[in-house]
Coordinates of C-alpha atoms in Angstrom, one line a residue:
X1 CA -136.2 -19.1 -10.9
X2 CA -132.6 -19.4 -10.1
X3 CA -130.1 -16.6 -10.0
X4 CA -132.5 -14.0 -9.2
X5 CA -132.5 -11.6 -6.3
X6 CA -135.0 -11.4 -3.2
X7 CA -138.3 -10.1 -3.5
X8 CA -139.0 -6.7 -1.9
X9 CA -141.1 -6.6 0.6
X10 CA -141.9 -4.7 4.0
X11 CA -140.3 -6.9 6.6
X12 CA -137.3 -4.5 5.5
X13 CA -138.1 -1.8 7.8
X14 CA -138.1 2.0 7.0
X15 CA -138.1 0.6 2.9
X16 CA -140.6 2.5 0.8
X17 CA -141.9 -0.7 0.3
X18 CA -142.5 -1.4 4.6
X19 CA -143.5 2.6 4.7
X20 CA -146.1 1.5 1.7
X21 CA -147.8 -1.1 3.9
X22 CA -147.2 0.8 7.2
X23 CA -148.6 4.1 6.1
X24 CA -149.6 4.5 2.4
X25 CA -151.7 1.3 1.8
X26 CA -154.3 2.3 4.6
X27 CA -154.0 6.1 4.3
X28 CA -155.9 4.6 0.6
X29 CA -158.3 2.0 2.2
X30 CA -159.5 5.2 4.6
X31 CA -159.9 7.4 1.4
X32 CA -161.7 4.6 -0.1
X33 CA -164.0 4.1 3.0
X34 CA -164.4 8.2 2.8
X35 CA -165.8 8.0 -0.3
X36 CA -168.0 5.6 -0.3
X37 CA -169.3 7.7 3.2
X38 CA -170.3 10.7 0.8
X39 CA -171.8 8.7 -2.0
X40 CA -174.5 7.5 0.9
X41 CA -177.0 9.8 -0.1
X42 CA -176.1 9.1 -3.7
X43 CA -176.8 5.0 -3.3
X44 CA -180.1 6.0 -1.3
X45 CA -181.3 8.0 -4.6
X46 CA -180.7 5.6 -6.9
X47 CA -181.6 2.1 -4.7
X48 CA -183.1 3.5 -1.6
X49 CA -182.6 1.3 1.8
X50 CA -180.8 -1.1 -0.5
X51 CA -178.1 1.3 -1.7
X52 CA -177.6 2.4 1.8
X53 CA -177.2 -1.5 3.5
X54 CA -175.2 -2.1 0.4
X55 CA -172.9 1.1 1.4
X56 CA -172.4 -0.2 4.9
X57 CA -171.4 -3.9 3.6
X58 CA -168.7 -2.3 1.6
X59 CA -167.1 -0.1 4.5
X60 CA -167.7 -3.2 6.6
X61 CA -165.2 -5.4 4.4
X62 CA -162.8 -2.6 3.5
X63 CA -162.6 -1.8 7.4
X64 CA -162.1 -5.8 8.3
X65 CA -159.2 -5.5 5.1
X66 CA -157.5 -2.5 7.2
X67 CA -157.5 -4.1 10.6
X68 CA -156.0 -7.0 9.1
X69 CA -153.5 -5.2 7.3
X70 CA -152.4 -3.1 10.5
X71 CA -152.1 -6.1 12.3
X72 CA -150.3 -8.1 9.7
X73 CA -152.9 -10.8 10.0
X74 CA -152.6 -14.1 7.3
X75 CA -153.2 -13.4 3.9
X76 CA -156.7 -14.7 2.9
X77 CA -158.1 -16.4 0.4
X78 CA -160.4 -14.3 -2.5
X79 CA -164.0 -15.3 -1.3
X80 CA -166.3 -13.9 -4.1
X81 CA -166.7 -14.8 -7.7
X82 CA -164.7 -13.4 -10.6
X83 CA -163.0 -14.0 -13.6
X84 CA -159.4 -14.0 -11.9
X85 CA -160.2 -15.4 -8.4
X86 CA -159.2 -19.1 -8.8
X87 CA -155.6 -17.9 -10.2
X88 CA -155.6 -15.4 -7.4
X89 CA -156.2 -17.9 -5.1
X90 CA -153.6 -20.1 -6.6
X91 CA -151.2 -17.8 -6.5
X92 CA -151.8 -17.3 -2.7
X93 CA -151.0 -21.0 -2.5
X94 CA -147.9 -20.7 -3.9
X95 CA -146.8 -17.7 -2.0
X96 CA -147.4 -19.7 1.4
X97 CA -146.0 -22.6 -0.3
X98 CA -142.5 -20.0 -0.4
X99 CA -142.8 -19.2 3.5
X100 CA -140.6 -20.7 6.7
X101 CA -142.9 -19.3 9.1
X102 CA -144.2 -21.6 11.7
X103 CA -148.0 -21.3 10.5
X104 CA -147.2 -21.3 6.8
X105 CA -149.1 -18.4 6.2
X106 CA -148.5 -14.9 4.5
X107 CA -148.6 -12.1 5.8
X108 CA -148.9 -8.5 4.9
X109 CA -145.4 -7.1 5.9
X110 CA -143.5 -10.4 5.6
X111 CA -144.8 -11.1 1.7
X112 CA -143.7 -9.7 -1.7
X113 CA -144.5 -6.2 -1.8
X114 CA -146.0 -6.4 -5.5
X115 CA -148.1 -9.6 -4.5
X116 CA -149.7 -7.5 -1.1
X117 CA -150.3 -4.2 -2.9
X118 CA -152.1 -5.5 -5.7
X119 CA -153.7 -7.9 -3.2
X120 CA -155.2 -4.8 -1.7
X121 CA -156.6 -3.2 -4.6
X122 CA -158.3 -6.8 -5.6
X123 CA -159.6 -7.0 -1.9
X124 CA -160.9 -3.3 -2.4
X125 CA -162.5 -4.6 -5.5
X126 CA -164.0 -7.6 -3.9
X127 CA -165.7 -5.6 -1.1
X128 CA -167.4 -3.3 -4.0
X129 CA -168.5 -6.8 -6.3
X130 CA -169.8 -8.5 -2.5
X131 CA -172.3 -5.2 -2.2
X132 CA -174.7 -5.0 -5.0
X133 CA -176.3 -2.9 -6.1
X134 CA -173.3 -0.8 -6.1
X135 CA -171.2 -3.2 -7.5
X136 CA -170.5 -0.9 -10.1
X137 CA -169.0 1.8 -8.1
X138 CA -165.4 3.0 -9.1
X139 CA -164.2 4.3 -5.8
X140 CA -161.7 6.1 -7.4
X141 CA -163.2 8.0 -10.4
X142 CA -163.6 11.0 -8.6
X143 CA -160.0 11.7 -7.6
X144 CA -158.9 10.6 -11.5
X145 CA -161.8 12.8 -13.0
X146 CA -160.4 15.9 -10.6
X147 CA -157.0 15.2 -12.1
X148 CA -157.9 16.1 -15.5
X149 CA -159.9 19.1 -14.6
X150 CA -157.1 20.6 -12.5
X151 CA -154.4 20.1 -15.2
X152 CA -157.1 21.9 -17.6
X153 CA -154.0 25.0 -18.6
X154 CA -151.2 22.2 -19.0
X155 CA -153.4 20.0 -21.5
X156 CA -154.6 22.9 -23.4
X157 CA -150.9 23.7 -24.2
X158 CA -150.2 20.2 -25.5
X159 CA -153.1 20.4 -27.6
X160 CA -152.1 23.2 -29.0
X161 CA -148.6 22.3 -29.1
X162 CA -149.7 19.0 -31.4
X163 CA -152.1 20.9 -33.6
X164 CA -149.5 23.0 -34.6
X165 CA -147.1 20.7 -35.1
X166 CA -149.1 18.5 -37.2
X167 CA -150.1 21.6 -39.4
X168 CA -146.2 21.8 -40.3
X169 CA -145.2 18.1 -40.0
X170 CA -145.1 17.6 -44.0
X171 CA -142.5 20.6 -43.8
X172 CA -140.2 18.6 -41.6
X173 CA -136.9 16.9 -42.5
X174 CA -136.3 13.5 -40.8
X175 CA -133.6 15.5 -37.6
X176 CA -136.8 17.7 -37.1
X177 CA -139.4 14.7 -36.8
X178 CA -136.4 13.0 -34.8
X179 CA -136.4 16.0 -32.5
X180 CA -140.7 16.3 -32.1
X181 CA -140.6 12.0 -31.4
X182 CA -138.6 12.8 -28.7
X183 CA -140.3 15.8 -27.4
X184 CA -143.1 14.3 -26.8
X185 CA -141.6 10.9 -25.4
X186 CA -140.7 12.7 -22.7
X187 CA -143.8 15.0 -22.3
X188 CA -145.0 11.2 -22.0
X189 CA -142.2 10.4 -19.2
X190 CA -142.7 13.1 -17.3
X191 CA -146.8 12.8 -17.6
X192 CA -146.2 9.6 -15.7
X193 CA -145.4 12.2 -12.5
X194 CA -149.4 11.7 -11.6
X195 CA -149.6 9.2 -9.5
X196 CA -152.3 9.6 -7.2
X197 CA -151.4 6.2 -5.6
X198 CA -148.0 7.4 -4.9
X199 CA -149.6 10.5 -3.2
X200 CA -152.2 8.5 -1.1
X201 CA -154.7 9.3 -3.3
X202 CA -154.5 13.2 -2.8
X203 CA -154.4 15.9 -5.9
X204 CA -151.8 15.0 -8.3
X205 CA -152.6 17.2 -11.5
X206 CA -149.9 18.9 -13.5
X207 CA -150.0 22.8 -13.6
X208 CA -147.2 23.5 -15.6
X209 CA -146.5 23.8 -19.2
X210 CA -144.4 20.6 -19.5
X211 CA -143.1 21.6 -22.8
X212 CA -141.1 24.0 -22.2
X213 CA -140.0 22.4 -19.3
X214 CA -138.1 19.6 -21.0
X215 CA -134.6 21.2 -21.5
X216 CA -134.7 21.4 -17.5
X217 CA -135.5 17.8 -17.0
X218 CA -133.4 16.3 -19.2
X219 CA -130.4 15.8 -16.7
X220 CA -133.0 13.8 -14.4
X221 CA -133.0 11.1 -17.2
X222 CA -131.2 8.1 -16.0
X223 CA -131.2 5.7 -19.0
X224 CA -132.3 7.4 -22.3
X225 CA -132.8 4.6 -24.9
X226 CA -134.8 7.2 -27.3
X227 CA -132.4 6.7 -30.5
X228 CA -133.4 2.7 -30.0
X229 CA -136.7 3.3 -30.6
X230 CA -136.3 6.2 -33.5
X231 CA -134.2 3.8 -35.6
X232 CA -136.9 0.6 -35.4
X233 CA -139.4 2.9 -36.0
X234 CA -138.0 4.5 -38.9
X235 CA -136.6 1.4 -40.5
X236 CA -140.4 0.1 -40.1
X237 CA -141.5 3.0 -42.0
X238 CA -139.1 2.8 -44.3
X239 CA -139.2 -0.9 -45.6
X240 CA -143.4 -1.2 -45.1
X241 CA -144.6 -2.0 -48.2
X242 CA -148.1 0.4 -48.7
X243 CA -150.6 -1.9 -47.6
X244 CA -148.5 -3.0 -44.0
X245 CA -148.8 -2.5 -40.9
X246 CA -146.8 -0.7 -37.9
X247 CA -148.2 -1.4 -34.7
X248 CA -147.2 0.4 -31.5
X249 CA -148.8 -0.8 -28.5
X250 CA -148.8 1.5 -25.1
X251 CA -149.0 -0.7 -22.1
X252 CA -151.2 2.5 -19.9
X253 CA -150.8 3.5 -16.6
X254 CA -152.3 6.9 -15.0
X255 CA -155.6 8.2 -16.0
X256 CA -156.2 12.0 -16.2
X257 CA -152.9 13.8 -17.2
X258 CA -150.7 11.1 -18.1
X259 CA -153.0 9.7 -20.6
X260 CA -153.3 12.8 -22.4
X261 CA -149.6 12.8 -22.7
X262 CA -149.9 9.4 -23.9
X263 CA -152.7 10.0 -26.2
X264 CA -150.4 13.1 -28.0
X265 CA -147.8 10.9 -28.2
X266 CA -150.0 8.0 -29.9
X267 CA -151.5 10.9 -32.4
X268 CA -148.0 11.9 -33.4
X269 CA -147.0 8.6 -33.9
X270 CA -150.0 8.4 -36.7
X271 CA -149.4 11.5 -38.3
X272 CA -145.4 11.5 -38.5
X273 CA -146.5 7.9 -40.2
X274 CA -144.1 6.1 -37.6
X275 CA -147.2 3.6 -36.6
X276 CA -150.0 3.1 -38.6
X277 CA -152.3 1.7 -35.6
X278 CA -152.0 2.3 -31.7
X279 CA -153.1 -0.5 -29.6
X280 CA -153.8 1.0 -25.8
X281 CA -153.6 -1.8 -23.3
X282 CA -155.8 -0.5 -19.9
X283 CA -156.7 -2.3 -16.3
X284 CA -160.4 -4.1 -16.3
X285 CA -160.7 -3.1 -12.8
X286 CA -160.1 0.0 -10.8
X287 CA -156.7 0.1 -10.0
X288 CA -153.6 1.5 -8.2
X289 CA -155.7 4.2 -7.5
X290 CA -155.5 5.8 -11.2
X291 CA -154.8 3.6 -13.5
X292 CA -157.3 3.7 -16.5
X293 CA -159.7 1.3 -17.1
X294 CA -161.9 1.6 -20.4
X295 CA -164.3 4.0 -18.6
X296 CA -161.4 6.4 -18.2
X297 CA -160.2 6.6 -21.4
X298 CA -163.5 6.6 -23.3
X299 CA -164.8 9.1 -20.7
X300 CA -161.4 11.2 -20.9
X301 CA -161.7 11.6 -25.1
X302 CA -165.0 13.0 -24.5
X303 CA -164.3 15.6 -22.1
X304 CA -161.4 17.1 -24.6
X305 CA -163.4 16.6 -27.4
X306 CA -166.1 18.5 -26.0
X307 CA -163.7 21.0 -24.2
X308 CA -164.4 25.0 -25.0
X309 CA -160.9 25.5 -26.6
X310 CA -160.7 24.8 -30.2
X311 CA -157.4 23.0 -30.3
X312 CA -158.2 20.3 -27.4
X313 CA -161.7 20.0 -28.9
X314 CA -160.4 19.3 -32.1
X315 CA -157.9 16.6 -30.6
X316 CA -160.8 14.9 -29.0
X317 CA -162.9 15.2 -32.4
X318 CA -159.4 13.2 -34.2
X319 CA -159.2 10.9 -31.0
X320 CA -162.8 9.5 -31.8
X321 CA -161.9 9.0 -35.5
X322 CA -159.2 6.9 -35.0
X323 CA -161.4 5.2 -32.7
X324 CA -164.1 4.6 -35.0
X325 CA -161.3 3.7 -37.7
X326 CA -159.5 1.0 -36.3
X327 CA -156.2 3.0 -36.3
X328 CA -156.5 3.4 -32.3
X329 CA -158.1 0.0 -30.6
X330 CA -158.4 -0.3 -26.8
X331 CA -157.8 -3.6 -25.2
X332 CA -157.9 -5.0 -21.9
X333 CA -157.0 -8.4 -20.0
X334 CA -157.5 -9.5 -16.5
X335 CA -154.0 -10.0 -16.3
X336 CA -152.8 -6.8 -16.0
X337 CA -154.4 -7.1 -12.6
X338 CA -152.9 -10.2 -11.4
X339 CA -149.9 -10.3 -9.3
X340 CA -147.4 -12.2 -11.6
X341 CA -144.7 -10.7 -12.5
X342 CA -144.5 -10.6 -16.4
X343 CA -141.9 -13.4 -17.0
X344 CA -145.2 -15.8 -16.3
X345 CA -147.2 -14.1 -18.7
X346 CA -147.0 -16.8 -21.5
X347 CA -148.0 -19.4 -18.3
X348 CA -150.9 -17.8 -17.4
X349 CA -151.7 -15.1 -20.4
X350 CA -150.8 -17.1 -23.0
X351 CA -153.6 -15.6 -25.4
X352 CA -152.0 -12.3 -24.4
X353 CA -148.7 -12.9 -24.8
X354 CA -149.1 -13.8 -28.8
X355 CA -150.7 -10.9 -28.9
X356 CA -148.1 -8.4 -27.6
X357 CA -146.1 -10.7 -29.6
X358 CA -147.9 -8.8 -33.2
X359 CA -146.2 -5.6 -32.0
X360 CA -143.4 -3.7 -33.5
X361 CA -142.7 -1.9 -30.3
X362 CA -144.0 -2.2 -26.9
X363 CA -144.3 0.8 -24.5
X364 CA -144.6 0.0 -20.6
X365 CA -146.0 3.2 -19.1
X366 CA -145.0 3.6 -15.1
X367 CA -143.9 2.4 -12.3
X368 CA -146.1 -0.4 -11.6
X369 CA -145.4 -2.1 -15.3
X370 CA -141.6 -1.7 -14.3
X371 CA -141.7 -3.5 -11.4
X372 CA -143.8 -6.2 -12.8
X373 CA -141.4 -6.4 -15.8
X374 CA -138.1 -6.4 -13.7
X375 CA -140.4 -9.3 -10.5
X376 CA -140.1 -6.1 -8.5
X377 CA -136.7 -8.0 -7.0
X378 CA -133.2 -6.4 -5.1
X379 CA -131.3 -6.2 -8.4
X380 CA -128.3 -4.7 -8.3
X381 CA -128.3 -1.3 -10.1
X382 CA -126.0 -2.4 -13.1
X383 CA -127.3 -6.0 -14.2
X384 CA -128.8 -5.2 -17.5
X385 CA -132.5 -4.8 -18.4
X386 CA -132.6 -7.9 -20.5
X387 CA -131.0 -10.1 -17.6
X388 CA -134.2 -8.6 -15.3
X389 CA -136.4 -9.1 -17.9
X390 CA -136.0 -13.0 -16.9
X391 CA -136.9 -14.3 -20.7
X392 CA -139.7 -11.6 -20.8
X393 CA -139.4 -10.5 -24.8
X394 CA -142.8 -10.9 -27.1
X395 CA -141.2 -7.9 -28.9
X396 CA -139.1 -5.2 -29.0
X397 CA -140.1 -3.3 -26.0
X398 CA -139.2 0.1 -24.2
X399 CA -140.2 1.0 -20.2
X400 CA -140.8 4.7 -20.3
X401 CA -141.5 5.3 -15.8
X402 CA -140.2 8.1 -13.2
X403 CA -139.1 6.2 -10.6
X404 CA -141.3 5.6 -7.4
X405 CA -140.4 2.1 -5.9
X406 CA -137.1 0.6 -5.3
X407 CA -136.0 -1.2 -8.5
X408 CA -133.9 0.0 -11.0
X409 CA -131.8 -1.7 -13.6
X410 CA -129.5 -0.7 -16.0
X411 CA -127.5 1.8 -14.9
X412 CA -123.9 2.9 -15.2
X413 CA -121.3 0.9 -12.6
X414 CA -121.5 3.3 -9.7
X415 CA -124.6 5.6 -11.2
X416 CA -126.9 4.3 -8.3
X417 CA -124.4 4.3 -5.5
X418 CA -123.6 8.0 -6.5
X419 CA -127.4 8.8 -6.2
X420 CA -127.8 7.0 -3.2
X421 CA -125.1 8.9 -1.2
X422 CA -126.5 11.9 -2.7
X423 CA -130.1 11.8 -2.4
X424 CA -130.9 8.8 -0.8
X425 CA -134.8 8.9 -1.7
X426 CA -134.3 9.5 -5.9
X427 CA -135.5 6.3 -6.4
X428 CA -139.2 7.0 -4.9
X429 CA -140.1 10.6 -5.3
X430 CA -140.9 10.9 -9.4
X431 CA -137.7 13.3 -9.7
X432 CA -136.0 10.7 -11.9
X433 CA -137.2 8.7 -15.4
X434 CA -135.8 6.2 -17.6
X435 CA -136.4 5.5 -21.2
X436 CA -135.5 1.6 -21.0
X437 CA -135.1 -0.5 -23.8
X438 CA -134.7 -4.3 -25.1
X439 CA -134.7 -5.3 -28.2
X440 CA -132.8 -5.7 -31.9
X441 CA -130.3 -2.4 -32.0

């Protein structure tokens, strides 16, 4: 891949990426380990002595993944098997194949920072799969299930905020549908705040009414492609003939709170009659801590649905239906898991790459699909989103993230330098979001 930038990655001390690996990345694996600790009694009901050897074998291999993480010890090879862990293991290869060092071998702070963080979580996934009969466990469901109850008052407000605007959308000229479209774009953006991987896996939830929040934020967006997206979308609609199609697929990230806002977004999108089917794409694994996986979702539309407020229950109620229609279809693909970058998607996805490539308009939730989309490389604030995209395009595509890692393209000459001497950490803390887009204008 010529002409493109460094990798990021924590030999760079004091980076978020080196603090990641220093401090966040095992501050997770001990939350991990703490969990499985409480669920003892838990594996002992359900499997007896087996659940509880099974218990110890997990911490066992997620305590050996720690101690070889704080001691930046090689990189090894994916042992159990899975769908994924040949190309995993291949991959590995040609990491060390990229290395100077004397031994040839990876290591944890001296790697790319995408490929070692989403090593981990495979790792952490691999201990769970190596101890049956909890090979089922999600050791993170808990802390994405608690981030849906505690943002209870905020997601009752966008209920009610959609239910009511959905009663009056056939009242609204095209500036006022403009106007909603965008509203809840950015309730979307600024859903993507949960992160519970950015916060070490601690609470996360959103307690404030986002939506009448949004005249505050707006100065905090960096890049705000919105009109891009309003004009495909309404050409689409305009020049479908009846029996047509106008896909919109979400690319997900965060479970919980997020997804709500993602879900409003998608059931606007059907009503307003600027898509006519949603495609979600979610993780097949547990993931980054709370990134959704089929169980979230499904489990998440049953909790509003059967929530005791008539608005939210009656969004859960219309979720299901679109389910059970065909106008909302979940997917998901084990390479959303992988550490390639997405340039290499038509290499090593290429049955999900003509798929994306059926979509009107693409939406990359979060910070994880941004860094994948951009190799997660030292750009230089200004080169342009395209030019980072490196020959990534199945289709018209838009990166809607608050910003938590150290990448960001596309801004104005001098935008990030001003930041930078300003507030040097508003690249990492959520304050920020983009609405980034490629595509025909």
């Amino acid at each position: 891949m010529a002409g493109v930038p460094a990798s990021l990655s924590g030999q760079d001390v004091g980076s978020f990426a080196y603090l990641t690996v220093k401090d966040r990345i095992p501050q997770i694996l001990t939350k991990v380990i703490d969990t499985l600790h409480r669920h003892k009694s838990e594996f002992f009901e359900k499997h007896g002595e087996e659940g509880v050897e099974a218990e110890k074998k997990a911490i066992s291999l997620l305590s050996k993944l720690r101690n070889e993480l704080q001691t930046d010890k090689p990189i090894i090879p994916l042992v159990e098997k899975f769908v994924d862990t040949d190309i995993w293991n291949q991959y590995l290869e040609y990491q060390q194949s990229l290395i100077n060092e004397s031994d040839g071998k990876s290591r944890w702070f001296y790697s790319p920072w995408l490929f070692v963080e989403c090593y981990m979580y495979r790792r952490i996934h691999e201990a769970i799969i190596q101890s049956p009969p909890i090979n089922y466990f999600d050791v993170f469901k808990e802390s994405k299930e608690q981030n849906f109850y505690e943002s209870q008052e905020s997601i009752i407000a966008l209920c009610t905020h959609l239910q009511k605007l959905i009663k009056a959308i056939e009242d609204l000229d095209e500036n006022q549908l403009k106007d909603e479209f965008f509203k809840l774009l950015q309730i979307s953006l600024w859903g993507n705040k949960c992160d519970l991987s950015l916060s070490a896996g601690e609470g996360s939830s959103q307690k404030t009414d986002v939506v009448n929040s949004l005249e505050d934020l707006k100065p905090f967006i960096l890049v705000n492609d919105v009109e891009h997206l309003w004009s495909l979308l309404r050409n689409c609609k305009k020049t479908r003939e009846k029996a047509s199609v106008i896909s919109v697929y979400i690319v997900l990230d965060n479970s919980g709170f997020e997804l709500v806002t993602d879900l409003i977004l998608a059931n606007f999108l059907l009503s307003s009659k600027l898509a006519t089917e949603v495609h979600f794409y979610g993780k097949m694994i547990p993931w980054f801590v709370s990134d959704t996986t089929v169980h979230d979702f499904n489990w998440l539309i049953e909790q509003v649905k059967h929530a005791n407020h008539k608005w939210m229950s009656k969004c859960g109620a219309d979720w299901e239906d679109y389910i059970k229609m065909g106008k909302w279809v979940y997917h998901d693909h084990i390479f959303w898991t992988l550490p390639h970058e997405y340039c290499a998607m038509p290499q090593v996805a290429p049955d999900l790459y003509a798929e994306l490539q059926k979509a009107h308009l693409i939406l990359f939730k979060g910070d994880l699909n941004y860094r994948k989309l951009t190799g997660d490389r030292k750009w230089e604030f200004s080169v342009p989103f395209h030019q980072a995209l490196n020959g990534f395009h199945p289709a018209p595509l838009c990166a809607i993230r608050t910003l938590k890692a150290e990448v960001q393209v596309g801004l104005q000459p001098g935008q990030g330098e001003q930041l930078m001497a300003s507030e040097p950490s508003w690249w990492t803390t959520g304050k920020y979001g983009i609405f980034q887009y490629n595509g025909p204008l």
